[in-house]
């Protein structure tokens, strides 16, 4: 498996590591107890698990036979990968090696299909358009399956994640079971995400409830949303459930509020891709041989397991409130 890392993206992820360290430093005087690492994660606080859980994956001949002839002949897959924050994706301290749930599933599926994986790190917002142009075969970025995306993108699901909230420990906010709980607050999100779309789509709910609107603070870098929270420029962070759960274990004075909604997460492809059946068969083969569960345990995300992989399933309905 080859990996090409753009200097800008590497710097972005390293900035997140520095921001997390800075946040720990800013809050070190709180006297609070250290946070507990995610269940199943290994290593000390701040360390990422490095166990190789895909080395033993064998070629799945039945799945490989479903590959288009040109891909079998080429023997490789061009993967566009967004690197944001663990457990979905991150860099090891060398600033080049990509690890995480997405990386392990990508590597495992490629091995099952007997293909070399050629990864290029690409900005999150650029991946889906690049798939449509045919520049890459497949993309990963913890992409949630939504009706809007299904119009132009095919998905092969491999986990279930979704949307969650976090706040500073001194916040009086307990849970965001209804988006009107956010009224009058500043919410930090990443650009181009389902979080930004959800908040923008529902901004009118506060006015309907006779309350002041919430403010959506949009950042291009994940580290920036957490720094905005620590510095008081934002009141709440909305991000992936797994990402939020992990982040609060790495920072003091930050608490996980709740899951808001679940979404299926999948490998992303150009609409009409002939690769989907092979990927689906490969993921289901990983479930059968135990690799699937080993990946989830390694990253402490066993709650994100799915019963079987599906091709572009309908979006899981959002809460009505």
CSV table of C-alpha atoms in Angstrom, one decimal:
chain,number,residue,atom,x,y,z
A,1,UNK,CA,0.0,0.0,0.0
A,2,UNK,CA,1.5,3.3,-1.0
A,3,UNK,CA,0.7,6.6,0.6
A,4,UNK,CA,1.2,10.1,-0.7
A,5,UNK,CA,0.7,12.9,1.7
A,6,UNK,CA,0.3,16.6,0.8
A,7,UNK,CA,2.4,18.9,3.0
A,8,UNK,CA,-0.7,21.1,3.7
A,9,UNK,CA,-2.8,18.2,4.9
A,10,UNK,CA,0.0,16.9,7.1
A,11,UNK,CA,0.4,20.3,8.6
A,12,UNK,CA,-3.3,20.4,9.3
A,13,UNK,CA,-3.3,17.2,11.2
A,14,UNK,CA,-0.1,18.1,13.1
A,15,UNK,CA,-1.8,21.4,14.0
A,16,UNK,CA,-4.7,19.4,15.5
A,17,UNK,CA,-2.1,17.5,17.7
A,18,UNK,CA,-0.6,20.7,18.8
A,19,UNK,CA,-4.0,22.3,19.5
A,20,UNK,CA,-4.9,19.3,21.6
A,21,UNK,CA,-1.7,19.6,23.5
A,22,UNK,CA,-2.3,23.3,23.9
A,23,UNK,CA,-5.8,22.6,25.2
A,24,UNK,CA,-4.4,20.2,27.7
A,25,UNK,CA,-2.0,22.8,28.8
A,26,UNK,CA,-4.6,25.5,29.1
A,27,UNK,CA,-6.8,23.3,31.3
A,28,UNK,CA,-4.1,21.5,33.3
A,29,UNK,CA,-4.8,23.7,36.3
A,30,UNK,CA,-8.4,22.4,36.6
A,31,UNK,CA,-7.4,19.6,38.9
A,32,UNK,CA,-9.8,17.3,37.1
A,33,UNK,CA,-9.2,13.6,36.7
A,34,UNK,CA,-7.6,12.4,33.5
A,35,UNK,CA,-10.2,11.2,30.9
A,36,UNK,CA,-10.6,7.6,30.2
A,37,UNK,CA,-9.5,6.3,26.7
A,38,UNK,CA,-12.0,4.8,24.4
A,39,UNK,CA,-12.9,1.2,25.2
A,40,UNK,CA,-10.7,-1.1,23.2
A,41,UNK,CA,-8.1,1.5,22.4
A,42,UNK,CA,-4.5,0.7,23.4
A,43,UNK,CA,-1.6,2.8,24.5
A,44,UNK,CA,-1.3,5.9,26.8
A,45,UNK,CA,-3.4,9.0,26.6
A,46,UNK,CA,-2.6,10.7,23.3
A,47,UNK,CA,-1.1,7.6,21.8
A,48,UNK,CA,-2.7,5.8,18.8
A,49,UNK,CA,-3.0,2.1,18.6
A,50,UNK,CA,-0.5,0.6,16.1
A,51,UNK,CA,-1.5,-3.1,16.2
A,52,UNK,CA,-1.7,-4.5,12.7
A,53,UNK,CA,-5.1,-6.2,12.5
A,54,UNK,CA,-5.2,-6.6,8.8
A,55,UNK,CA,-1.9,-8.4,8.1
A,56,UNK,CA,-3.7,-11.8,8.1
A,57,UNK,CA,-6.4,-10.9,5.5
A,58,UNK,CA,-6.4,-13.4,2.7
A,59,UNK,CA,-7.7,-12.8,-0.8
A,60,UNK,CA,-11.4,-13.3,-1.1
A,61,UNK,CA,-11.6,-15.0,-4.5
A,62,UNK,CA,-15.4,-14.7,-4.7
A,63,UNK,CA,-15.3,-11.0,-4.1
A,64,UNK,CA,-12.3,-10.4,-6.4
A,65,UNK,CA,-14.3,-12.1,-9.2
A,66,UNK,CA,-16.8,-9.3,-9.0
A,67,UNK,CA,-14.2,-6.7,-9.9
A,68,UNK,CA,-14.4,-5.1,-13.4
A,69,UNK,CA,-11.9,-6.6,-15.8
A,70,UNK,CA,-9.9,-3.4,-16.2
A,71,UNK,CA,-9.4,-3.1,-12.4
A,72,UNK,CA,-8.3,-6.7,-12.1
A,73,UNK,CA,-5.8,-6.1,-14.9
A,74,UNK,CA,-4.5,-2.9,-13.4
A,75,UNK,CA,-4.2,-4.5,-10.0
A,76,UNK,CA,-4.6,-1.3,-8.0
A,77,UNK,CA,-7.1,1.1,-6.6
A,78,UNK,CA,-6.7,4.9,-6.5
A,79,UNK,CA,-8.0,6.0,-3.1
A,80,UNK,CA,-8.7,9.6,-2.1
A,81,UNK,CA,-8.5,9.8,1.7
A,82,UNK,CA,-9.4,12.6,4.1
A,83,UNK,CA,-7.3,12.7,7.3
A,84,UNK,CA,-9.0,14.6,10.1
A,85,UNK,CA,-9.0,13.2,13.6
A,86,UNK,CA,-9.0,9.7,15.3
A,87,UNK,CA,-10.5,7.2,15.5
A,88,UNK,CA,-11.6,7.7,11.9
A,89,UNK,CA,-8.2,8.9,10.6
A,90,UNK,CA,-5.0,10.5,11.8
A,91,UNK,CA,-1.3,10.6,11.3
A,92,UNK,CA,1.3,8.8,13.5
A,93,UNK,CA,3.9,11.1,15.0
A,94,UNK,CA,6.0,10.8,11.8
A,95,UNK,CA,3.5,13.0,10.1
A,96,UNK,CA,3.2,10.7,7.1
A,97,UNK,CA,1.7,7.3,8.1
A,98,UNK,CA,-2.1,7.4,8.0
A,99,UNK,CA,-3.9,5.3,10.5
A,100,UNK,CA,-7.5,4.9,11.8
A,101,UNK,CA,-10.7,3.1,11.1
A,102,UNK,CA,-10.9,4.3,7.5
A,103,UNK,CA,-7.2,3.3,6.8
A,104,UNK,CA,-7.7,-0.2,8.3
A,105,UNK,CA,-10.9,-0.9,6.4
A,106,UNK,CA,-9.4,0.4,3.2
A,107,UNK,CA,-6.3,-1.8,3.6
A,108,UNK,CA,-8.3,-4.8,4.5
A,109,UNK,CA,-10.7,-4.5,1.6
A,110,UNK,CA,-7.8,-4.0,-0.9
A,111,UNK,CA,-6.1,-7.1,0.5
A,112,UNK,CA,-9.3,-9.1,0.2
A,113,UNK,CA,-9.7,-8.0,-3.4
A,114,UNK,CA,-6.0,-8.7,-4.2
A,115,UNK,CA,-5.3,-5.1,-5.2
A,116,UNK,CA,-2.6,-2.6,-4.3
A,117,UNK,CA,-4.0,0.5,-2.6
A,118,UNK,CA,-2.6,3.8,-3.8
A,119,UNK,CA,-3.7,6.4,-1.3
A,120,UNK,CA,-3.6,10.1,-1.8
A,121,UNK,CA,-4.5,12.4,1.0
A,122,UNK,CA,-7.1,14.9,-0.2
A,123,UNK,CA,-9.1,17.7,1.5
A,124,UNK,CA,-12.5,16.5,2.7
A,125,UNK,CA,-14.5,18.9,0.6
A,126,UNK,CA,-12.6,17.9,-2.6
A,127,UNK,CA,-13.1,14.2,-2.5
A,128,UNK,CA,-16.7,13.7,-3.7
A,129,UNK,CA,-16.3,16.1,-6.6
A,130,UNK,CA,-13.0,14.3,-7.6
A,131,UNK,CA,-14.8,11.0,-7.6
A,132,UNK,CA,-17.3,12.3,-10.1
A,133,UNK,CA,-14.5,13.4,-12.4
A,134,UNK,CA,-13.0,9.9,-12.4
A,135,UNK,CA,-9.7,11.0,-10.8
A,136,UNK,CA,-10.0,8.4,-8.0
A,137,UNK,CA,-11.7,5.0,-7.8
A,138,UNK,CA,-12.9,5.4,-4.2
A,139,UNK,CA,-12.9,7.9,-1.3
A,140,UNK,CA,-12.9,7.7,2.4
A,141,UNK,CA,-13.6,10.5,4.9
A,142,UNK,CA,-16.2,9.1,7.3
A,143,UNK,CA,-18.8,9.9,4.7
A,144,UNK,CA,-22.3,9.6,6.0
A,145,UNK,CA,-24.9,8.3,3.6
A,146,UNK,CA,-27.5,11.0,3.0
A,147,UNK,CA,-30.2,11.4,0.3
A,148,UNK,CA,-28.4,14.5,-1.0
A,149,UNK,CA,-25.2,12.6,-1.5
A,150,UNK,CA,-26.9,9.5,-2.9
A,151,UNK,CA,-28.0,11.6,-5.9
A,152,UNK,CA,-24.4,11.8,-7.2
A,153,UNK,CA,-22.4,9.2,-5.2
A,154,UNK,CA,-22.6,5.5,-4.6
A,155,UNK,CA,-21.7,4.1,-1.2
A,156,UNK,CA,-20.7,0.7,0.2
A,157,UNK,CA,-21.3,0.8,4.0
A,158,UNK,CA,-18.8,-0.4,6.5
A,159,UNK,CA,-19.7,1.3,9.8
A,160,UNK,CA,-22.4,3.3,11.5
A,161,UNK,CA,-21.4,6.6,13.1
A,162,UNK,CA,-23.3,9.9,13.0
A,163,UNK,CA,-23.6,13.3,14.7
A,164,UNK,CA,-22.7,14.1,18.3
A,165,UNK,CA,-22.2,17.1,20.6
A,166,UNK,CA,-19.6,18.2,23.1
A,167,UNK,CA,-19.2,21.2,25.3
A,168,UNK,CA,-16.9,22.6,28.0
A,169,UNK,CA,-17.2,20.9,31.3
A,170,UNK,CA,-18.6,24.1,32.9
A,171,UNK,CA,-21.4,24.3,30.4
A,172,UNK,CA,-25.0,24.1,31.8
A,173,UNK,CA,-26.0,22.3,28.6
A,174,UNK,CA,-26.8,18.6,29.4
A,175,UNK,CA,-27.9,17.1,26.1
A,176,UNK,CA,-29.0,18.3,22.6
A,177,UNK,CA,-32.0,16.1,22.1
A,178,UNK,CA,-33.7,19.0,20.2
A,179,UNK,CA,-31.9,21.5,18.1
A,180,UNK,CA,-33.7,24.3,19.9
A,181,UNK,CA,-31.4,23.5,22.8
A,182,UNK,CA,-28.8,25.3,20.8
A,183,UNK,CA,-30.7,28.5,20.4
A,184,UNK,CA,-28.6,31.5,21.4
A,185,UNK,CA,-25.4,29.5,21.3
A,186,UNK,CA,-22.4,29.3,19.0
A,187,UNK,CA,-21.8,25.9,17.4
A,188,UNK,CA,-18.5,24.9,15.9
A,189,UNK,CA,-18.5,22.6,12.9
A,190,UNK,CA,-16.3,21.6,9.9
A,191,UNK,CA,-17.0,23.0,6.5
A,192,UNK,CA,-18.8,20.8,3.9
A,193,UNK,CA,-20.1,18.3,6.5
A,194,UNK,CA,-23.5,16.9,7.4
A,195,UNK,CA,-23.2,18.9,10.6
A,196,UNK,CA,-23.1,22.2,8.8
A,197,UNK,CA,-26.0,21.2,6.6
A,198,UNK,CA,-28.1,20.0,9.5
A,199,UNK,CA,-27.6,23.2,11.4
A,200,UNK,CA,-28.2,25.5,8.4
A,201,UNK,CA,-31.3,23.6,7.4
A,202,UNK,CA,-32.9,23.9,10.8
A,203,UNK,CA,-31.9,27.4,11.8
A,204,UNK,CA,-35.6,28.5,11.6
A,205,UNK,CA,-36.6,26.3,14.5
A,206,UNK,CA,-35.3,28.8,17.0
A,207,UNK,CA,-37.5,31.6,15.6
A,208,UNK,CA,-40.5,29.3,15.6
A,209,UNK,CA,-39.8,28.6,19.3
A,210,UNK,CA,-39.5,32.3,20.0
A,211,UNK,CA,-35.8,32.0,20.8
A,212,UNK,CA,-32.7,33.7,19.4
A,213,UNK,CA,-31.0,31.8,16.6
A,214,UNK,CA,-27.9,29.8,17.1
A,215,UNK,CA,-24.8,30.8,15.3
A,216,UNK,CA,-22.9,28.3,13.1
A,217,UNK,CA,-19.1,28.8,13.3
A,218,UNK,CA,-17.6,26.9,10.3
A,219,UNK,CA,-13.9,25.8,10.3
A,220,UNK,CA,-11.9,24.1,7.6
A,221,UNK,CA,-9.6,22.3,10.2
A,222,UNK,CA,-10.9,20.0,12.9
A,223,UNK,CA,-8.3,21.2,15.4
A,224,UNK,CA,-9.8,24.7,15.0
A,225,UNK,CA,-13.2,23.7,16.2
A,226,UNK,CA,-11.8,22.4,19.5
A,227,UNK,CA,-9.6,25.4,20.0
A,228,UNK,CA,-12.6,27.6,19.5
A,229,UNK,CA,-14.4,25.7,22.2
A,230,UNK,CA,-11.5,25.8,24.6
A,231,UNK,CA,-11.1,29.6,24.1
A,232,UNK,CA,-14.8,30.3,24.5
A,233,UNK,CA,-15.4,31.4,20.9
A,234,UNK,CA,-17.8,28.6,20.5
A,235,UNK,CA,-20.2,27.0,23.1
A,236,UNK,CA,-20.7,23.6,21.5
A,237,UNK,CA,-18.9,21.3,19.0
A,238,UNK,CA,-20.9,19.2,16.6
A,239,UNK,CA,-18.9,16.4,15.0
A,240,UNK,CA,-18.9,12.7,14.4
A,241,UNK,CA,-20.0,10.6,17.4
A,242,UNK,CA,-16.8,8.6,17.4
A,243,UNK,CA,-14.6,11.7,16.9
A,244,UNK,CA,-16.3,13.6,19.7
A,245,UNK,CA,-16.1,10.6,22.1
A,246,UNK,CA,-12.4,10.3,21.3
A,247,UNK,CA,-11.6,14.0,21.5
A,248,UNK,CA,-13.1,14.4,25.0
A,249,UNK,CA,-10.7,11.7,26.3
A,250,UNK,CA,-7.8,13.7,25.1
A,251,UNK,CA,-8.8,17.1,26.6
A,252,UNK,CA,-9.6,18.1,30.1
A,253,UNK,CA,-12.6,20.4,30.8
A,254,UNK,CA,-14.5,19.0,27.8
A,255,UNK,CA,-17.6,16.7,28.1
A,256,UNK,CA,-19.5,14.5,25.7
A,257,UNK,CA,-23.1,15.6,25.6
A,258,UNK,CA,-25.0,13.0,23.5
A,259,UNK,CA,-25.5,11.3,20.2
A,260,UNK,CA,-28.0,13.3,18.1
A,261,UNK,CA,-28.5,11.0,15.2
A,262,UNK,CA,-26.9,8.0,13.5
A,263,UNK,CA,-25.8,7.7,9.9
A,264,UNK,CA,-24.4,4.8,7.9
A,265,UNK,CA,-20.8,5.5,6.7
A,266,UNK,CA,-19.4,4.1,3.5
A,267,UNK,CA,-16.8,4.0,0.9
A,268,UNK,CA,-17.7,6.6,-1.7
A,269,UNK,CA,-17.7,6.1,-5.4
A,270,UNK,CA,-18.7,7.8,-8.6
A,271,UNK,CA,-22.4,7.2,-9.3
A,272,UNK,CA,-23.0,4.0,-11.2
A,273,UNK,CA,-19.6,2.4,-10.2
A,274,UNK,CA,-19.1,-1.2,-11.1
A,275,UNK,CA,-16.9,-1.5,-8.0
A,276,UNK,CA,-19.7,-1.6,-5.5
A,277,UNK,CA,-20.6,-5.3,-5.5
A,278,UNK,CA,-16.9,-6.3,-5.0
A,279,UNK,CA,-16.4,-3.9,-2.1
A,280,UNK,CA,-19.7,-5.1,-0.5
A,281,UNK,CA,-18.6,-8.7,-0.8
A,282,UNK,CA,-15.2,-7.9,0.6
A,283,UNK,CA,-16.6,-6.1,3.7
A,284,UNK,CA,-19.0,-8.9,4.4
A,285,UNK,CA,-16.1,-11.4,4.0
A,286,UNK,CA,-14.2,-9.4,6.6
A,287,UNK,CA,-17.2,-9.7,9.0
A,288,UNK,CA,-17.2,-13.5,8.4
A,289,UNK,CA,-13.5,-14.0,9.1
A,290,UNK,CA,-13.3,-11.8,12.2
A,291,UNK,CA,-11.2,-9.0,10.8
A,292,UNK,CA,-14.1,-6.6,10.9
A,293,UNK,CA,-14.6,-7.0,14.7
A,294,UNK,CA,-10.8,-6.7,15.3
A,295,UNK,CA,-10.7,-3.4,13.5
A,296,UNK,CA,-13.6,-2.1,15.6
A,297,UNK,CA,-12.0,-3.3,18.9
A,298,UNK,CA,-8.7,-1.8,18.0
A,299,UNK,CA,-10.2,1.7,17.6
A,300,UNK,CA,-12.7,1.4,20.4
A,301,UNK,CA,-15.8,1.7,18.2
A,302,UNK,CA,-17.6,-1.6,18.6
A,303,UNK,CA,-20.9,0.4,18.9
A,304,UNK,CA,-20.4,1.4,15.2
A,305,UNK,CA,-20.6,-2.2,13.9
A,306,UNK,CA,-23.2,-3.0,11.2
A,307,UNK,CA,-24.8,-6.4,10.5
A,308,UNK,CA,-23.9,-6.4,6.9
A,309,UNK,CA,-22.6,-4.1,4.2
A,310,UNK,CA,-25.1,-2.5,1.9
A,311,UNK,CA,-24.9,-0.5,-1.3
A,312,UNK,CA,-26.3,3.0,-1.0
A,313,UNK,CA,-29.0,2.3,1.6
A,314,UNK,CA,-31.6,5.0,2.3
A,315,UNK,CA,-30.5,7.7,4.7
A,316,UNK,CA,-31.4,6.9,8.3
A,317,UNK,CA,-34.1,9.4,9.2
A,318,UNK,CA,-33.2,12.4,11.3
A,319,UNK,CA,-34.9,13.2,14.6
A,320,UNK,CA,-38.1,15.2,14.1
A,321,UNK,CA,-37.1,17.7,16.7
